[in-house]
Coordinates of C-alpha atoms in Angstrom, one line a residue:
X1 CA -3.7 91.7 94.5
X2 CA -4.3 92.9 98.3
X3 CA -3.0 96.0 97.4
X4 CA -4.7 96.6 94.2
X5 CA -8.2 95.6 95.7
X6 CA -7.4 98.4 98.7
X7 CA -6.9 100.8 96.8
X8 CA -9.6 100.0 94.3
X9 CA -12.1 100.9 97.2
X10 CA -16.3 100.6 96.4
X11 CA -16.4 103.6 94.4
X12 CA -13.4 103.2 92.2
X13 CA -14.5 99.4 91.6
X14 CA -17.7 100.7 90.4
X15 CA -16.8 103.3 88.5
X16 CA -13.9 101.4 86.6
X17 CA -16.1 97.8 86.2
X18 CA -19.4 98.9 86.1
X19 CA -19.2 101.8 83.3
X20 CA -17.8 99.4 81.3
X21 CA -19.4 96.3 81.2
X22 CA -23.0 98.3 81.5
X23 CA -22.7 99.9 78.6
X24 CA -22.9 96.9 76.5
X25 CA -26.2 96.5 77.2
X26 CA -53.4 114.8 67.2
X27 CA -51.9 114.6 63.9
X28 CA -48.3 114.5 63.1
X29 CA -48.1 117.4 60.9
X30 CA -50.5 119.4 63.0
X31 CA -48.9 119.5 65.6
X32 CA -45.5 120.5 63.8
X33 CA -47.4 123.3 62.6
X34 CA -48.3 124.5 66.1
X35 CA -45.0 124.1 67.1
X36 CA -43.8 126.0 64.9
X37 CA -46.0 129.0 65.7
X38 CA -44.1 128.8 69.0
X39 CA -40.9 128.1 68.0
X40 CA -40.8 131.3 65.3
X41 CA -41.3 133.5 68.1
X42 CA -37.3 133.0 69.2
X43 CA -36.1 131.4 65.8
X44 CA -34.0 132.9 63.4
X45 CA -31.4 132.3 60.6
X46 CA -31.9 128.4 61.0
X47 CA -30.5 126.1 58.2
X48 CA -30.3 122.1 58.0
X49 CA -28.6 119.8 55.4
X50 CA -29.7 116.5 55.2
X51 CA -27.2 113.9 53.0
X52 CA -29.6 110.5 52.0
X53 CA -26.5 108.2 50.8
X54 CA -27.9 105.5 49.0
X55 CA -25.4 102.9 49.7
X56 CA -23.9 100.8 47.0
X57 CA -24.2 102.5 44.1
X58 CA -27.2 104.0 42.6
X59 CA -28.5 103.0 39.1
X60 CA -28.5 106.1 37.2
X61 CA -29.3 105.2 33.9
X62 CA -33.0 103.6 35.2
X63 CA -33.2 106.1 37.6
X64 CA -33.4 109.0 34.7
X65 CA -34.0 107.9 31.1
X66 CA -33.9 109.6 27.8
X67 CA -36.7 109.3 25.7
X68 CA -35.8 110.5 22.9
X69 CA -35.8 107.9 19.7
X70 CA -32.6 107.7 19.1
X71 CA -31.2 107.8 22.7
X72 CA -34.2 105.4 24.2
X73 CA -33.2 103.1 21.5
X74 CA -29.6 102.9 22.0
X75 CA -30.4 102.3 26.2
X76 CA -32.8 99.6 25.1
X77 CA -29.8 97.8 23.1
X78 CA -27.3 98.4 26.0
X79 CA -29.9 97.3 28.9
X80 CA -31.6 94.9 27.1
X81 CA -33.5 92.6 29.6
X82 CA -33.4 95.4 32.3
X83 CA -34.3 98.7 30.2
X84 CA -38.1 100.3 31.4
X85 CA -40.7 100.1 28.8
X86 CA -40.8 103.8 27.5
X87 CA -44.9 104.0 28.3
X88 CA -43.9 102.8 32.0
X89 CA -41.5 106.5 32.7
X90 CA -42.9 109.3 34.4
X91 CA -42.2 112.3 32.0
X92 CA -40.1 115.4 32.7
X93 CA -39.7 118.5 31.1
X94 CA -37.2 120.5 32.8
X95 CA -37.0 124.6 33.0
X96 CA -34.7 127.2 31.8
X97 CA -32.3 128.2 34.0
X98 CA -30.0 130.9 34.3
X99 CA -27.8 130.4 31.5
X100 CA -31.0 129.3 29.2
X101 CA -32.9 126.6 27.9
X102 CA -32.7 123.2 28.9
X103 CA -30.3 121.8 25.6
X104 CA -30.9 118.0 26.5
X105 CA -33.2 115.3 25.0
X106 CA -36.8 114.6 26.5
X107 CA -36.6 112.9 29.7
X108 CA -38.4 110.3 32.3
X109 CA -38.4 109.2 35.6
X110 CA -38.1 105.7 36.8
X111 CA -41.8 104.7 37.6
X112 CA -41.4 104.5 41.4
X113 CA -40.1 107.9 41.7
X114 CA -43.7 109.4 41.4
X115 CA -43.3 112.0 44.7
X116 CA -40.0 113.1 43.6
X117 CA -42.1 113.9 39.9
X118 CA -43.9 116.0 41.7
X119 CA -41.8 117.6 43.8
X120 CA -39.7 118.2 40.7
X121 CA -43.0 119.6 38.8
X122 CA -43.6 121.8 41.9
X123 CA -40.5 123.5 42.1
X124 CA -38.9 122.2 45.0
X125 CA -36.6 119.4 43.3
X126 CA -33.1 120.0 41.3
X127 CA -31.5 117.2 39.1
X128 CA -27.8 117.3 39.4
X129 CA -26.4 115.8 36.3
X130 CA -23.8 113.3 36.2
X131 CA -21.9 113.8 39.7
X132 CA -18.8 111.8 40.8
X133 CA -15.7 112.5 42.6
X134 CA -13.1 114.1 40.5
X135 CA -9.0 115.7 40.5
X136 CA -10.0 118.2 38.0
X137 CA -12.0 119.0 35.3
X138 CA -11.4 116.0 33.0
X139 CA -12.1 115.2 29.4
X140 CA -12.1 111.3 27.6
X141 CA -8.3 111.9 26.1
X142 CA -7.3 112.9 29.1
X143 CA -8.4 109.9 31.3
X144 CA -7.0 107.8 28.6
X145 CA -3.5 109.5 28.4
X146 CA -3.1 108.8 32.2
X147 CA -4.6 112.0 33.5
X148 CA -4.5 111.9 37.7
X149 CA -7.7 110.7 39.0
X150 CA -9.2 109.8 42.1
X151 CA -7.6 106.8 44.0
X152 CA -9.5 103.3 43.1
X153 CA -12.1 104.4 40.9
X154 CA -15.5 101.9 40.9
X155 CA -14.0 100.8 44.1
X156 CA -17.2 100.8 47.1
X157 CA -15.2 102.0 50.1
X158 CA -12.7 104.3 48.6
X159 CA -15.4 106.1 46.5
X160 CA -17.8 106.4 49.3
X161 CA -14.5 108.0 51.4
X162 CA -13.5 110.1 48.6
X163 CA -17.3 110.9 48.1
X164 CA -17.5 111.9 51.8
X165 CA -13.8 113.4 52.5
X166 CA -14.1 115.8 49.5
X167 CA -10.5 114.8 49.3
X168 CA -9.9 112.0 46.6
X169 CA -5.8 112.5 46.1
X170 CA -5.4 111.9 50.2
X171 CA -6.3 110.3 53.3
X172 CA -8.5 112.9 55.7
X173 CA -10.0 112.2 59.0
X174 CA -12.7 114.9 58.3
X175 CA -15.4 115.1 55.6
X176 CA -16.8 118.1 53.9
X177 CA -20.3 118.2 56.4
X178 CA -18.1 118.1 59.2
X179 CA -15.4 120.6 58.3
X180 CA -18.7 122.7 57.5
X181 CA -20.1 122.1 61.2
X182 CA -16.6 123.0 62.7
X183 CA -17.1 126.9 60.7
X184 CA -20.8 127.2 62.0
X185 CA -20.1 125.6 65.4
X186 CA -20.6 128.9 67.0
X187 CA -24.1 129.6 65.7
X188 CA -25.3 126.4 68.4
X189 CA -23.4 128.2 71.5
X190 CA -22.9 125.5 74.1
X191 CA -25.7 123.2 73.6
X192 CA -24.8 119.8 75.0
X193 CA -26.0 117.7 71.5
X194 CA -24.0 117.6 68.3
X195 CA -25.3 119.8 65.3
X196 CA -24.0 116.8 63.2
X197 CA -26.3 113.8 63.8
X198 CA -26.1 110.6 62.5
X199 CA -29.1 108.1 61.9
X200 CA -27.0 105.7 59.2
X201 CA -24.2 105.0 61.2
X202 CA -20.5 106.3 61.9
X203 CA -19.6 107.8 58.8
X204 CA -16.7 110.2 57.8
X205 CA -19.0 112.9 55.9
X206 CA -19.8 114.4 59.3
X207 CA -16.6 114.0 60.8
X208 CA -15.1 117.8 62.1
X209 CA -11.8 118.5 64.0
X210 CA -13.9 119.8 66.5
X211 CA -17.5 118.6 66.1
X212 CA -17.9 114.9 67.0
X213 CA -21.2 113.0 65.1
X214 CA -23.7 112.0 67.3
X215 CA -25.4 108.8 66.7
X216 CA -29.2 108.6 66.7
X217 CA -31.7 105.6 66.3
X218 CA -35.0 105.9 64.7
X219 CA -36.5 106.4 67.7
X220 CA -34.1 108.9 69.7
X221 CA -30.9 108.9 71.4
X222 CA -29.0 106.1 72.2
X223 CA -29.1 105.4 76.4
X224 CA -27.3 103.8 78.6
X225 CA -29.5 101.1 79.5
X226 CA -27.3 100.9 83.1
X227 CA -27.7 104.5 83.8
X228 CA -31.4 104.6 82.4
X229 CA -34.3 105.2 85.3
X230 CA -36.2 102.9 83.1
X231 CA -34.1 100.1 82.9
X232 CA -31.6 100.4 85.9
X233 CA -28.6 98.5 86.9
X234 CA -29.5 94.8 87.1
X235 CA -33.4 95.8 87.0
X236 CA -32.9 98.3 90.4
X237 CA -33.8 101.7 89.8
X238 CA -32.0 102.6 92.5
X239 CA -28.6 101.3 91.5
X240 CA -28.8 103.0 88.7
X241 CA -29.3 106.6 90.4
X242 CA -26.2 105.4 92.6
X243 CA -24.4 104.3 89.2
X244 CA -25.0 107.6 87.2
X245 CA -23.3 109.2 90.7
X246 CA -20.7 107.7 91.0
X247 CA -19.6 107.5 87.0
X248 CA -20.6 111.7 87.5
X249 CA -18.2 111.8 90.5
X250 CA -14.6 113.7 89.2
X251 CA -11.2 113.7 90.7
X252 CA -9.2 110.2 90.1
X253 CA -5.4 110.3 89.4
X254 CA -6.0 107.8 86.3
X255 CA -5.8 110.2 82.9
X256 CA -7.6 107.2 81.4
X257 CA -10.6 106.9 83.7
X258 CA -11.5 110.4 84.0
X259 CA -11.3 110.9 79.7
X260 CA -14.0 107.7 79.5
X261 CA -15.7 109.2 82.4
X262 CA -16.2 113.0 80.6
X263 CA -17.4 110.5 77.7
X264 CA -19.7 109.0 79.8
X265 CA -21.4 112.1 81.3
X266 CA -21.5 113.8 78.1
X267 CA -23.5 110.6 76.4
X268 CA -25.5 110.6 79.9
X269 CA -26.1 115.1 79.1
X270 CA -26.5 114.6 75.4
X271 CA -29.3 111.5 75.8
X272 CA -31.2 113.2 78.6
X273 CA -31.6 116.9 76.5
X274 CA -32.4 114.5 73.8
X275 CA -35.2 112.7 75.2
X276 CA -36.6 116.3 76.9
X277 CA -36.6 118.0 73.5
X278 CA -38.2 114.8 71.9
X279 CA -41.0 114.7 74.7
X280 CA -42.5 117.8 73.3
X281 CA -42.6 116.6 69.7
X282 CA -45.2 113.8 67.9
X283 CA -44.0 110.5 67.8
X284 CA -44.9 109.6 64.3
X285 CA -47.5 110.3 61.4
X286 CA -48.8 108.1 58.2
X287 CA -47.2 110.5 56.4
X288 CA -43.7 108.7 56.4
X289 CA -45.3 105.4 55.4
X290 CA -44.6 102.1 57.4
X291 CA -42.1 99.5 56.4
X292 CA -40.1 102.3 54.5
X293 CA -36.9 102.0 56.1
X294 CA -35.5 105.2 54.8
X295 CA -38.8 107.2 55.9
X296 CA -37.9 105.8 59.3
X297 CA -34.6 108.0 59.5
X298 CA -36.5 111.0 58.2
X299 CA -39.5 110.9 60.5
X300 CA -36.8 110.8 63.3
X301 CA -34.8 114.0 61.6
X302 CA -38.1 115.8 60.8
X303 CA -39.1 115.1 64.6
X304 CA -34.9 116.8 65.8
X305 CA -35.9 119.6 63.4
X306 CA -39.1 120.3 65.4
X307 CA -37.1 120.0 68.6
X308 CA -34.5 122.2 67.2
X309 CA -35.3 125.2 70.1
X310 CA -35.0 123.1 72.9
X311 CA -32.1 121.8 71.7
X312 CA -30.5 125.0 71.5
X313 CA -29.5 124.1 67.5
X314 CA -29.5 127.1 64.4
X315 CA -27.4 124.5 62.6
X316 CA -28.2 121.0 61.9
X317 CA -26.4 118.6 60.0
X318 CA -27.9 114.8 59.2
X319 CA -27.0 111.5 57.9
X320 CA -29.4 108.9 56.9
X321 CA -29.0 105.9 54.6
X322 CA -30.7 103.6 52.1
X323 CA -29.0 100.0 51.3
X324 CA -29.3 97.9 48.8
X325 CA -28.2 99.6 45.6
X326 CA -25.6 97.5 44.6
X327 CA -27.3 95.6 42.2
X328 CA -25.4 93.1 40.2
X329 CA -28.6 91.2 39.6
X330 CA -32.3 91.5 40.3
X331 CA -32.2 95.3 39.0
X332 CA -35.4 95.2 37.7
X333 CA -37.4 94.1 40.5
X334 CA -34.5 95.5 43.4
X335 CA -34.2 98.7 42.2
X336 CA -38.2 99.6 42.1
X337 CA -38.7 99.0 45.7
X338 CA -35.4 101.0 46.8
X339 CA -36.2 104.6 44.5
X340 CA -40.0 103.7 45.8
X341 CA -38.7 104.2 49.1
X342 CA -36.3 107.2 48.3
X343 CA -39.1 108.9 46.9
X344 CA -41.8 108.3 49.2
X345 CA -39.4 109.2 51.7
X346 CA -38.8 112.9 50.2
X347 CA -42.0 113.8 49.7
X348 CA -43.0 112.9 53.1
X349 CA -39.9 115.1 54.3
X350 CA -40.7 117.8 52.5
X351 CA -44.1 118.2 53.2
X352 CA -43.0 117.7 57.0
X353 CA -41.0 120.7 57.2
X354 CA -43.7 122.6 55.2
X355 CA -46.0 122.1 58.1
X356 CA -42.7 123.2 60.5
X357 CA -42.3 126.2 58.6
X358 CA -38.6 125.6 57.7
X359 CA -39.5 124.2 53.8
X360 CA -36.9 127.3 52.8
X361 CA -34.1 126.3 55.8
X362 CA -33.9 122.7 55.1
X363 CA -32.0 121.2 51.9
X364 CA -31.8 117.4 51.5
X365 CA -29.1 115.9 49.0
X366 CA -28.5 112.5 47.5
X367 CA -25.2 111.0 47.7
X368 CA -23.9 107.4 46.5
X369 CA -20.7 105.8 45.6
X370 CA -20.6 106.1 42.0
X371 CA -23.1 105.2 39.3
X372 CA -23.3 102.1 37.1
X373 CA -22.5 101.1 34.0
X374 CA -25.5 101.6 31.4
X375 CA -24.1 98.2 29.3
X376 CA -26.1 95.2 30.9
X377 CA -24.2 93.1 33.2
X378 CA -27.4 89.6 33.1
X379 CA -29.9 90.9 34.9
X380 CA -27.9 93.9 37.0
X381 CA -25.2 96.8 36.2
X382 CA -21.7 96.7 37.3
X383 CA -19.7 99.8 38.6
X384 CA -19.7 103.2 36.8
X385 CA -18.4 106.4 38.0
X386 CA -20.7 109.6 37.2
X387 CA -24.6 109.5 38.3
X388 CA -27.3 111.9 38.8
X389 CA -28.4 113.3 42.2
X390 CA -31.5 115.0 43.7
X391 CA -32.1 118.1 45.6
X392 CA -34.8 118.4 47.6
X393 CA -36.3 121.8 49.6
X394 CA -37.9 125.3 49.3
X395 CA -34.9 126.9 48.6
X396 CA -34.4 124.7 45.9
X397 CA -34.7 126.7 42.4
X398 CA -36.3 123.3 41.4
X399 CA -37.9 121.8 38.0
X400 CA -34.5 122.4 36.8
X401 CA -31.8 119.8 35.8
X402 CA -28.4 122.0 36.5
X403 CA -24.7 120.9 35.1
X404 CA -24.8 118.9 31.7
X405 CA -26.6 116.2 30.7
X406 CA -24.3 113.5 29.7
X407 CA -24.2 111.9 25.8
X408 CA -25.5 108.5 26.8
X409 CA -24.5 106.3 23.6
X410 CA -22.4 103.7 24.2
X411 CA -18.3 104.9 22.8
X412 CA -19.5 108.7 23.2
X413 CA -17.0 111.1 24.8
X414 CA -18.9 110.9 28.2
X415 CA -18.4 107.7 28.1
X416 CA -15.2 105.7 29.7
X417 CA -16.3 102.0 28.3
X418 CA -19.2 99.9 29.2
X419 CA -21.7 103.0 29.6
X420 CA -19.5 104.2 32.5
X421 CA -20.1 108.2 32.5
X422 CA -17.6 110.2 32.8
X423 CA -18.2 112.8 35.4
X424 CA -18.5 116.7 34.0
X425 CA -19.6 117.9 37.4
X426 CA -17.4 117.6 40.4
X427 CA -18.6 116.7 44.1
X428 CA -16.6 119.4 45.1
X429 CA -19.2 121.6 42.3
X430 CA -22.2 120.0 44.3
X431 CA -20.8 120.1 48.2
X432 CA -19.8 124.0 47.5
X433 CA -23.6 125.0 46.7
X434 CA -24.8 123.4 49.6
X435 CA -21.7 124.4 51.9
X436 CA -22.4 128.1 50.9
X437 CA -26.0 128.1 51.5
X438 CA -25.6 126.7 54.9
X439 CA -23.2 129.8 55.3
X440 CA -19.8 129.1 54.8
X441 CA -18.0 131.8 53.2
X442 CA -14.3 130.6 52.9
X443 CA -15.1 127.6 50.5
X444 CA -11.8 126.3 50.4
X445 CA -11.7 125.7 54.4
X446 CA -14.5 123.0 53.5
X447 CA -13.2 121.6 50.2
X448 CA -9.5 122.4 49.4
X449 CA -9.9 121.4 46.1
X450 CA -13.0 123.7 44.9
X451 CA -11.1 126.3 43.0
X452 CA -9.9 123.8 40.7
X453 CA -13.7 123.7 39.6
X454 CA -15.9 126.8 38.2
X455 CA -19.2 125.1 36.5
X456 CA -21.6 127.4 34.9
X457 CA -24.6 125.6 35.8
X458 CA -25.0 124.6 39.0
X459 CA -26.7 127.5 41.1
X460 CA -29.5 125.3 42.2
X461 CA -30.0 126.9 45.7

């Protein structure tokens, strides 16, 4: 022990102990506008995608109803006690696009969804029709004659990895965002903060082979409350200056100490260029209403967008998140207040970077583990596989519904049993529009399994 504690010495004590144990511990749009006045003087070819995963399963068939007679008749038999009064739906009427006509019955929105309506009315909203992971392109015979399909469908983890890996046939420890990030990494040059930021979590959609996710709280960066001028080490400012020293000081023999201590000082770089960038920027506006936990996350991303300059960033990538979808009962009432918040939450985003003059570089896009089944389970839906997603921006060829809108009676040939859709439009389909708009050109770098797909209908950016 005598020798250990010599050689140990004040410094090295610190630096091994201490760095470990501490770390345990005007108008909002307005001003965006001004800031952007400034910012477009040195801006150019920016582009941001922002992935709102709605955890647990999204509820399709309320979320987008048919209204047709015969198609709202057979959803009220299937739903029963948690089917939406026809009168209560917010109509849609979607637009040609390229290939023609809209061919699909009459539609509404669930009630709650009233600023994604809008958006959708105004052109800067896309439905995405009945999305899911997939092998290959897939047809009812074929899934029931043994077809290969992606491992442990209706399964919450695996479908949210396969959803996120773009890779459904294997294990990956990338996802399709950050095997994106890793072919633009050179458009941010050396900027100390991650172009992949995280405000849901760790999550393996963002994960690159050479860009690491950084994680973010509502309110900024994460700090290391030891190292922080505000908090210091044991409440003393001044340990804490001698602290961030010593943990900053290079040159120990132990391969170990000096990789957690490059981790260290590049959380300590990231955090401090962080909190600069945000000083500059509003805090928060009644725009992104209060209690909304998903408006939360996007009040924080709008607010990184702004600081985007100072950050050094032409390519962002975000994750935010929404719980609470996997509803098994309560669907009715549950449901409501979670699409309320998803489309509050939009609208508010959009109209954010409207006033930062980056409506046409920034693309949101839903995400969720699968969709449900349309047959009643009591009062909630059990697991599906296809669903419907939203796109959300001013690149958005919106008021559109792209792929094909799925035959919703119960035994059809889109359906797999209880309601279950099966899925005619790939995530590989969706992820390669908004991978080539970001500007990747060699698809298959990002999703290997692309080229298996080639649907007609999905040009939506």
């Amino acid at each position: 022990m005598s020798n250990i504690n010599h050689h140990l010495g004040r410094r090295a004590f610190l630096k091994r102990s201490a760095a470990f144990s501490a770390l345990s511990g005007g108008s909002f749009l307005g001003n965006l506008a001004m800031m952007n006045d400034a910012a477009a003087q040195t801006a150019s070819d920016y582009k941001a995608l922002v992935c709102v995963f709605l955890l647990g399963g999204n509820d399709h068939g309320n979320t987008i109803v048919p209204t047709t007679t015969e198609l709202y008749d057979a959803y009220v038999a299937a739903r029963g006690g948690v089917s939406l009064a026809r009168t209560s739906l917010l109509p849609i009427t979607p637009s040609a696009t390229a290939i023609g006509a809209y061919p699909g019955p009459t539609l509404g929105l669930h009630p709650s969804f009233t600023g994604v309506k809008s958006l959708f009315e105004a052109g800067q909203c896309a439905i995405i029709a009945n999305v899911a992971t997939l092998m290959q392109p897939t047809t009812k015979t074929q899934y029931a004659n043994g077809v290969l399909l992606p491992a442990q469908l209706f399964s919450h983890s695996d479908q949210q990895n396969s959803w996120q890996t773009g890779l459904p046939d294997s294990p990956s420890a990338t996802g399709w965002l950050g095997r994106a990030a890793d072919v633009m990494l050179s458009q941010n040059g050396a900027s100390p903060v991650s172009m992949c930021m995280s405000l849901g979590g760790n999550n393996m959609i963002q994960a690159g082979a050479n860009v690491v996710q950084y994680q973010l709280t509502n309110q900024g960066s994460v700090q290391i409350k030891a190292v922080s001028p505000q908090d210091g080490f044991y409440g003393n400012v001044a340990n804490a200056a001698l602290l961030k020293q010593v943990i900053e000081e290079s040159g120990s023999n132990n391969l170990f100490e000096n990789e957690y201590a490059k981790i260290i000082k590049r959380s300590i770089t990231a955090d401090s260029a962080v909190r600069d960038a945000l000083a500059g920027v509003p805090g928060s506006t009644a725009a992104f209403v209060a209690g909304n936990p998903l408006a939360a996350q996007m009040n924080l991303v709008a607010r990184m967008i702004a600081a985007r300059s100072a950050l050094g960033h032409k390519r962002q990538i975000f994750y935010v998140t929404l719980g609470g979808f996997d509803l098994h009962s309560a669907l009715l009432n549950d449901h409501a207040g979670r699409l309320g918040f998803v489309s509050t939450a939009l609208e508010a985003f959009y109209n954010a970077t409207v006033a930062l003059g980056v409506a046409s570089d920034v693309t949101a896009f839903t995400a969720s583990d699968f969709g449900r089944a349309l047959l009643a389970n009591g009062d909630g839906s059990d697991h599906g596989w296809g669903g419907h997603h939203f796109v959300v921006g001013g690149a958005v060829k919106g008021g559109r519904l792209y792929g094909r809108y799925p035959d919703t009676l119960l035994g059809s040939a889109d359906d797999v049993g209880e309601g279950r859709l099966l899925p005619s439009a790939s995530v590989d389909e969706y992820a390669a529009v908004l991978a080539r708009w970001y500007g990747v050109t060699d698809l298959t770098a990002v999703l290997p399994h692309s080229n298996r797909f080639s649907n007609y209908n999905m040009a939506f950016l």
